[in-house]
Amino acid sequence: MQNPYKPYPVRIRRIIIENDTRDLKTFELVFLNKEDEECFRYTPGQFAELSVYGAGESPIGIASSPTEKGFIKFTVKKMGVVTTALHNMEEGQVIGIRGPYGNWYPFHLMEGKDIVVIGGGFAFTTLRSAIVYMLHGENRKRFGKITCIYGARNAGELIYKPELKEWEERSDIDMYVTVDKLNGDPWPAREGFVPAVTKEIAPSSENSICLVCGPQIMIKFTIPVLTELGFPPDRIINSLEMRMKCGIGKCGRCNIGNRYVCKDGPIFSLAQLNEMPDEY
Amino acid sequence: MEEKVISREKVVTFIDTLIGKYYVFAPVKKKDFISFDEVKSGNEVYLGYRNSKDSPKRFLFPQSEVMLRYEKGRLIEEGPFDYGKRVIFGIRPCDIKGFSLLNKVFDNHDFRDPYFITKRDSIILIGMGCREPQTTCFCTSLGIDPGSSDGADLFITDIGNKYVFQILTSKGEGIISEYDGFNDAEKADLDMKEKVSEDAKERIRTKVEISGLKEKLDGMFEDPFWSDLHEKCIGCAICTYLCPTCHCFDIEDETVNDKGVRRRNWDSCMFPLFTLHTSGHNPRESGKERMRQRIMHKFNYFVSYWGDTACVGCGRCIINCPVNMDLRKVINNINHG
Amino acid sequence: MEIVERIREEARKALEEKKVELIIGFEEGSLPLRTTPAFIKSIDAVERLIWNATCENNLANYLLRLKIKGKVGIVAKGCDARSIINAIKERQIERDMVFIIGVPCTGMVDRKGIKERFDEAEILEAIEVNGQIKVKGERFEGSFNISDFLYDSCKTCTQKTPSLYDVIVGDEVKEREDVDEFREIREFEKKSPDERWAYFTREIESCIRCYACRNVCPLCYCKECFIDQSRPQWFGRSIDESDRMIFHIIRVFHTAGRCVDCGACERACPMGIDLRKLTKKVEKDVVELYNYKAGIDLETVPPLATYKEDDPQEFIK
């Protein structure tokens, strides 16, 4: 019998400091065993339990895309015991990973539609995964126009900066990178909160689906904008965060009503969330 | 189905025979209560009990267990480990039902939990029918018969001067064959067994209405009912830790120097820490949300997830609550509120 | 007028005059020999309040546990009142935010002690009449003097009548002066360290870490309990013997000079652990070293909140 609690060993190939505050780091991980990599097949939107022996485990959304071969990556905010331990690690060290867990962005519904991706702050990780996936080669033509609005407090807090700039240059994605306050940085040029920028850009809701991920406050103000633009609740897709331990629907803490965020989520449409108790 | 009988005295010898070959867990007297523990002699076993203080669920799902071992940041050994051949002697029908409810969580098509499954498969269950259920027992309301052998390998009924053993599985058959002191049950024995189990069922007068409860709770998440309900609850884990169906746990690393173990420990939805995010946000911030979660999980969420109610009517949470929170009353208030 | 009538009358008055938001008292429990805490918010509900020898919970706990806005009325026995005094001294509640209905208490009946009399048989009914408890089971009946079946903490209680109250219902109970409350502890101290350790180890063996002892205690109001801290994490969360022991040891140290020996921890423990052996020992030490008893008055400064040059300090060697 396979042991779902046994982490696969992975080596930290590269660590990238993502922000000026230096509390966001991206870890590129390589499987030590080829067979483990084969077992770890994921779709954008899923998460994994990162494991540092001695500190414990932490559920983190997968930031890489399955189209990127040979490694997986995670962007981790230094918050608690495990993430602090991770931040103290160096390239070349070995950690554990188990997963992938949870559901994924509803690509079966997204196909043939225009896609609006809205992200805020550090919650851009699995959205990045989805964008990379959609932009990849043959995948691109499965989707219509892709619009991405991404904001952070200031330029220093935007993650994946080189990639954002690269996407700005591309013609197959419309990028709108914004910061709450311009403070003389050469890039980006746009100032404004994500909800306001969304309102200004006003992406069409026609045959369109929207993925939203960000801080609670951003979500709260963005949803009314999307609703006004005509996005019905079943075409507004969110990803939730919860305290988790097992990741496989057994330990009992991450449920919202009768759904486990780890197993039935973390991706829920607004229509689903509206049906669920307000306990998250 | 085959039935055997054995005299009261010989049961002790039978248990002694098993002790050499299995780890035997049976009800024993401790202070002012009964609890299942490993026995080294048949004389320690106390079969005249009503029900044990705590649920024997810990033999499948221990309060704390090692999942894996690591050294210098590397995995060196993973479970499940060898737990040995084990017999649980004298477990009540409600607790056996508890096992089957845990089984839904730990062994399903999505993820199979090898720690639970290995222990389950290494255990032989010798169930025992109730003679004198307590007034806090309401198993029949949950569709459990205090004389039911469901889920057991062997099932004992105390008919006064002797015990009737029903053989239900090949594992049970194997256990019986370890000892030659059994006789075939006669009609009088079987009639007596029937009577004992009918009497026990009769004695359970507490009725709790479970049908329709799930549907009622469907619309009650925002009900003001929860605001008052939790007030007297002190938020300890007695009800959840003694419950045969509660299965929430935490996973944690324990390190000494470079070596350590990853453990699974019981956890409780009654503790604020259970859902506290590292950010400080807590979706179940007060006793109100936590009490609601406990009741909802048992009688609503579990039903929609696994098709059964996560309660066996054993009454442990009622008997042991320091502030006399009575689940039967809670359910009645939900039904009639 | 009976005590219960007077409690109701005071509760009714306080609610009517909008002096309080709610009254915390006792109501009929669902099991024989049990009452249950009641939260009375309307005048109609006042009738639910009762008083008898099974009102064993220390209600002061709720003043600290529930986030109640506004003034609260509370039915308080001697020990509950001592806990309230403590909470006021420790600046957890304000004196004028609590309306104390003091009830002189003659001691609470030890339900486990009575049950033990009937072995495994279940008590189906219990009534209190004139200082006696009459119990009935399926095949037995019995009658006991309540005074013979008091909780250990009640047997040695020296503050039966609340020393702090807004109104008092019932006649003052004569405090016993002959009571030797630390006799058991002195006996225990005579044992060798090995024997004491063995006793303690055996007791703690059955601890399931449900934290009922902590949660039921009016002293345990820390926002984050040491046992729950994760950064740094002081203790493991398993049932490892040393982790369980350390929990009880640290908990009891935290009660030093504060414990009023209400016995709530021991009564709450589902596993019957002799918790008072620990709390009472610390209480004795504080009495002997600092001549201080917790919760007696609002004025005396607790020993842990002050420093005197002649404070005993042998233990810091």
Coordinates of C-alpha atoms in Angstrom, one line a residue, chain B residues 29 31-35 46 48-51 53-54 63-64 132-136 203 227-228 230-238 241-242 250 252-254 263 265-266 270-271 273 278 285-286 318-326 328-329, chain C residues 22 27-31 34-37 39 41 56-57 61-62 65-66 111-112 116 119-124 138-139 202-203 206-212 214-216 224 228 233 235-239 243 267-274:
Chain B
K29 CA -10.9 -1.7 36.2
K31 CA -9.8 3.8 39.7
D32 CA -13.5 4.4 39.3
F33 CA -13.8 3.5 35.7
I34 CA -13.3 0.8 33.1
S35 CA -10.8 1.2 30.3
Y46 CA -13.6 -7.3 33.7
G48 CA -19.3 -7.2 33.7
Y49 CA -18.8 -3.6 32.6
R50 CA -21.5 -1.3 31.1
N51 CA -19.2 0.7 28.9
K53 CA -14.6 5.4 30.0
D54 CA -12.8 5.9 26.7
Q63 CA -3.6 9.3 20.6
S64 CA -0.1 9.6 19.4
E132 CA -27.4 -3.4 31.0
P133 CA -27.1 -0.3 28.9
Q134 CA -27.1 3.0 30.7
T135 CA -29.7 5.7 30.6
T136 CA -27.2 7.8 28.6
R203 CA -33.8 -1.2 28.3
S227 CA -24.8 31.6 20.1
D228 CA -26.5 30.4 23.2
H230 CA -21.8 27.1 23.3
E231 CA -21.9 29.5 26.3
K232 CA -21.4 26.9 29.1
C233 CA -18.9 24.9 27.1
I234 CA -15.4 25.3 28.4
G235 CA -13.7 24.2 25.2
C236 CA -11.9 21.1 26.5
A237 CA -11.5 18.0 24.5
I238 CA -13.2 15.5 26.7
Y241 CA -11.2 12.5 22.8
L242 CA -13.6 10.1 24.4
D250 CA -2.4 17.0 14.0
E252 CA 4.1 17.3 14.1
D253 CA 7.8 16.8 14.1
E254 CA 9.6 16.1 17.4
R263 CA 4.0 12.1 14.8
N265 CA -1.4 13.3 17.5
W266 CA -5.1 13.6 18.3
M270 CA -12.9 22.4 20.3
F271 CA -9.4 23.9 20.5
L273 CA -5.5 26.3 17.7
T278 CA -0.2 31.4 10.9
E285 CA -12.7 32.1 16.3
S286 CA -15.0 31.6 19.3
I318 CA -22.7 13.2 28.1
I319 CA -21.5 11.4 31.1
N320 CA -18.0 13.0 31.1
C321 CA -18.8 16.6 30.3
P322 CA -17.6 18.8 33.2
V323 CA -20.5 21.2 32.7
N324 CA -23.2 18.7 31.7
M325 CA -23.6 19.6 28.1
D326 CA -26.0 16.9 27.0
R328 CA -29.3 14.4 23.5
K329 CA -30.7 17.8 24.5
Chain C
L22 CA -27.4 38.4 32.2
E27 CA -30.2 25.2 36.3
E28 CA -31.4 21.6 36.4
G29 CA -29.0 19.2 34.9
S30 CA -29.7 16.3 32.6
L31 CA -28.2 13.6 34.9
R34 CA -25.9 17.1 38.2
T35 CA -26.8 20.7 37.6
T36 CA -25.6 22.8 34.7
P37 CA -24.5 26.4 34.3
F39 CA -27.1 31.9 31.3
K41 CA -31.0 36.8 29.9
E56 CA -20.4 22.2 41.7
N57 CA -19.1 24.3 38.8
N61 CA -14.6 30.9 35.0
Y62 CA -17.2 32.3 32.7
R65 CA -13.9 33.1 29.4
L66 CA -16.9 34.7 27.7
R111 CA -21.2 12.5 43.0
K112 CA -18.3 10.0 42.2
E116 CA -18.9 4.3 44.1
D119 CA -20.4 -0.1 42.2
E120 CA -21.4 -0.5 38.6
A121 CA -25.1 0.1 39.1
E122 CA -26.5 3.3 37.7
I123 CA -28.1 5.9 39.8
L124 CA -31.4 6.8 38.1
E138 CA -33.1 -0.1 39.4
R139 CA -32.5 -2.5 42.3
R202 CA 1.0 6.7 38.1
E203 CA -1.6 9.5 38.4
S206 CA -4.0 8.3 32.6
C207 CA -3.9 11.9 31.4
I208 CA -5.4 12.3 27.9
R209 CA -4.4 15.9 27.5
C210 CA -8.0 17.1 27.1
Y211 CA -7.1 20.2 29.1
A212 CA -10.4 20.2 31.0
R214 CA -7.0 24.1 32.5
N215 CA -10.1 25.2 30.8
V216 CA -12.3 24.8 33.8
E224 CA -2.0 31.8 24.7
D228 CA 0.0 25.7 23.0
Q233 CA 7.4 25.3 21.1
F235 CA 6.5 20.9 24.8
G236 CA 5.6 18.0 22.5
R237 CA 1.9 17.4 21.9
S238 CA 2.1 13.6 22.2
I239 CA 1.2 11.6 25.3
D243 CA 5.4 16.1 28.2
R267 CA -13.9 17.4 39.3
A268 CA -13.5 18.1 35.6
C269 CA -10.8 15.5 35.0
P270 CA -12.4 12.6 33.2
M271 CA -9.7 10.2 34.2
G272 CA -9.9 10.9 37.9
I273 CA -6.4 12.2 38.4
D274 CA -5.5 13.4 41.9

